[in-house]
Structure formats: C-alpha cells, structure tokens
Amino acid sequence: MHVTTADKRATFRKMHESGCFILPNPVDVGSAKALQHLGFKAIASSSAGFAWTIGKADNHVTVEDVCQHLAALSSAVDIPVNADFEGGFAVEPDRVADNVERCVRTGVAGLSIEDSTGDKDKPLYESALAVERIKASRKAIGDSGTLLVGRCEAYLWGVTDLKLVIDRLTAYADAGADCLYAPGLKSREDIAAVVKAVHPKPFNLLIGASGLSLQEARDLGVRRISVGGSLARAAWGGFMRAAKEMAEKGTFTELAGGYSGGELNKMFS
C-alpha cells in the first residue's frame, strides 16, 4: 500500500503524543532504507552526515543540495523523515520562510530551525530575531501538517546557560514550534528541567553527550532521541580504519569487519 506524505505527517505527529522513540539519522537513501528495514518508525536527516557524503564540511552545503537530499530520502521510505534544516539557509525571516516552503515540498514530515549564526564571537541570533525566524517558519509550513522543531544551539557553542536555553525554547514554543530541541545537554538535571519547562510540547534529546539509554531518557520525560552525525561517524570510522591500514601497512585485516554483502543485497532486493 502506498503511504502518502499526508499519512507520514499524521503518523509523525501521533508519535509525539506519548512515549519516547529513537529517531536515527541516515546519510543517504541506502542507509535510510536500512533503518526502515530494522524497524525504526521514523528517521531524521543529518546535516553533517549528508555533507560528508558529498565531500563537504558540515554547514557548507547549499539549500539546493539539501532539498534534493531530503526529496530522495522522503521518496525512498514509507516512514516519516524529519529534516535537519540547519538555520533555514538564510538570516532574514522572510528568506527563511521561502526556504522552509521549499523544504516542505520535498515531502518531509518535520523540519528543524536552529538559532546559531555560525560566528563564534556571536554564536546565537538575538532572541527577538530568533523568535521571528520561528514564526516565519510556522507561517510557511501553513496547513501542510509538517512538524516544526525549534532548536537552541547554545550548549553546542559553549553558551552553557540553562536559563537562556529554557527562555529561548519556551519562546520558540509560543512562536509555533511543535517540538523543542537543545543539543548538547548532558546532565539528567538539565534535561529534566528543560523537559518540564517546555511541557506539554515534546522535547528532542541528542543522546550522545548524555550517555542515557532509551529507557532512562523516557523516564526523564524525553519524547524523542536523535543521534546526529554519530551513525555517519561510526561508518566513517570503519572506512577510514580499513583504508588507512591499506595505505600505511599494506595489510587488509580491517576489511574482515565489514557487513555481509549477501545480507545487504537481501535487504535491498
């Protein structure tokens, strides 16, 4: 049975109503299909993971690159795809809105908008501008059913001010964000505080820094878990270890750890 974009968006929204689910991050169509095959109910793109597949650094891809990637992922699987849409590929709210409209047309079930500027000396947009960017994204999404995630990037940029994070996330919720996300939180206390502050809106946790399990995150009230670029780094880890061994030693022992070609062909047949 064909699963429509509307079906995926409705399913994705339903998933945010209760419980806690893992939202793993593929890097291409093959890895997206593999994650669906393994039983995951939704996936999310990774800006870093995708960028590395086309030989670029994170945050150095174009909106055209990303929208083509998102369209390919969305059409390849029958489960919802959440877009890591970085900062909307623009500064001004009206331009962010234009790009969000393009993103929605790719068929994604959700998309996130960050508040980081990319400038280490002034890493976050002024609060008022950040809120306007979320409002513009909400308006651009319209009645499509696409879920909007508001992200505060403070901790990733060394601004470890929990009150600032909470103030921004609650403002993004008021501006129309359906789900809130603050990557970089580590302690259970900080995570629990943010979950409580944004309730009843769901909170997305980047799991790596926290070291929590799915059950532990669920117990704290987290609604969904992302792994960011971690799956991509794991894959690159295996690739680089094997390639460096060949280049530096002329030996091939690392190749023995590869996944079965027969199993891959079976999965994709």
Tab-separated table of N, CA, C and O in Angstrom, residues 7-17 21 23 41-43 80-82 109-111 147 149 224:
chain	number	residue	atom	x	y	z
A	7	ASP	N	-0.068	10.930	5.077
A	7	ASP	CA	-0.058	9.809	6.025
A	7	ASP	C	1.174	9.879	6.928
A	7	ASP	O	1.078	9.695	8.149
A	8	LYS	N	2.318	10.122	6.314
A	8	LYS	CA	3.567	10.180	7.083
A	8	LYS	C	3.533	11.316	8.094
A	8	LYS	O	3.968	11.157	9.245
A	9	ARG	N	3.023	12.446	7.689
A	9	ARG	CA	2.965	13.598	8.597
A	9	ARG	C	2.005	13.344	9.749
A	9	ARG	O	2.298	13.694	10.902
A	10	ALA	N	0.878	12.712	9.461
A	10	ALA	CA	-0.076	12.388	10.520
A	10	ALA	C	0.524	11.373	11.491
A	10	ALA	O	0.368	11.490	12.711
A	11	THR	N	1.214	10.387	10.957
A	11	THR	CA	1.869	9.373	11.788
A	11	THR	C	2.924	10.011	12.680
A	11	THR	O	3.024	9.703	13.879
A	12	PHE	N	3.697	10.913	12.104
A	12	PHE	CA	4.779	11.555	12.847
A	12	PHE	C	4.229	12.381	14.006
A	12	PHE	O	4.745	12.325	15.131
A	13	ARG	N	3.182	13.114	13.760
A	13	ARG	CA	2.571	13.894	14.834
A	13	ARG	C	2.054	12.981	15.951
A	13	ARG	O	2.202	13.280	17.136
A	14	LYS	N	1.449	11.875	15.557
A	14	LYS	CA	0.922	10.928	16.541
A	14	LYS	C	2.049	10.371	17.415
A	14	LYS	O	1.870	10.166	18.623
A	15	MET	N	3.208	10.155	16.816
A	15	MET	CA	4.347	9.601	17.549
A	15	MET	C	4.823	10.531	18.658
A	15	MET	O	5.446	10.089	19.633
A	16	HIS	N	4.535	11.816	18.535
A	16	HIS	CA	4.990	12.800	19.515
A	16	HIS	C	4.026	12.963	20.691
A	16	HIS	O	4.301	13.753	21.607
A	17	GLU	N	2.930	12.237	20.685
A	17	GLU	CA	1.914	12.433	21.713
A	17	GLU	C	2.224	11.718	23.019
A	17	GLU	O	1.768	12.138	24.088
A	21	PHE	N	10.708	7.745	21.459
A	21	PHE	CA	11.175	6.942	20.327
A	21	PHE	C	12.536	7.421	19.834
A	21	PHE	O	12.916	8.580	20.033
A	23	LEU	N	15.006	8.394	16.877
A	23	LEU	CA	14.925	8.988	15.548
A	23	LEU	C	16.332	8.953	14.949
A	23	LEU	O	17.070	9.938	15.025
A	41	LYS	N	10.569	3.600	13.200
A	41	LYS	CA	9.286	4.129	12.736
A	41	LYS	C	9.396	5.512	12.106
A	41	LYS	O	8.445	5.999	11.491
A	42	ALA	N	10.553	6.159	12.262
A	42	ALA	CA	10.806	7.465	11.653
A	42	ALA	C	12.315	7.674	11.639
A	42	ALA	O	13.051	7.039	12.413
A	43	ILE	N	12.774	8.567	10.763
A	43	ILE	CA	14.198	8.875	10.669
A	43	ILE	C	14.368	10.383	10.518
A	43	ILE	O	13.410	11.103	10.240
A	80	PRO	N	8.128	8.447	8.225
A	80	PRO	CA	8.358	9.890	8.232
A	80	PRO	C	9.842	10.250	8.274
A	80	PRO	O	10.647	9.553	8.913
A	81	VAL	N	10.171	11.355	7.617
A	81	VAL	CA	11.532	11.895	7.617
A	81	VAL	C	11.491	13.292	8.237
A	81	VAL	O	10.718	14.150	7.800
A	82	ASN	N	12.317	13.497	9.252
A	82	ASN	CA	12.473	14.836	9.839
A	82	ASN	C	13.732	15.463	9.252
A	82	ASN	O	14.787	14.834	9.196
A	109	ALA	N	8.275	15.104	6.894
A	109	ALA	CA	7.196	15.142	7.886
A	109	ALA	C	7.481	16.151	8.986
A	109	ALA	O	6.580	16.510	9.745
A	110	GLY	N	8.727	16.594	9.085
A	110	GLY	CA	9.108	17.581	10.087
A	110	GLY	C	10.391	18.259	9.665
A	110	GLY	O	11.124	17.761	8.802
A	111	LEU	N	10.671	19.405	10.270
A	111	LEU	CA	11.926	20.116	9.982
A	111	LEU	C	12.312	20.951	11.182
A	111	LEU	O	11.461	21.408	11.939
A	147	LEU	N	5.723	19.054	10.922
A	147	LEU	CA	6.028	19.388	12.300
A	147	LEU	C	7.250	20.310	12.357
A	147	LEU	O	8.250	20.069	11.672
A	149	VAL	N	10.329	22.005	14.500
A	149	VAL	CA	11.186	21.834	15.667
A	149	VAL	C	12.018	23.102	15.853
A	149	VAL	O	12.732	23.527	14.949
A	224	ARG	N	11.608	12.174	22.129
A	224	ARG	CA	12.295	11.541	21.021
A	224	ARG	C	13.796	11.745	21.157
A	224	ARG	O	14.254	12.707	21.783
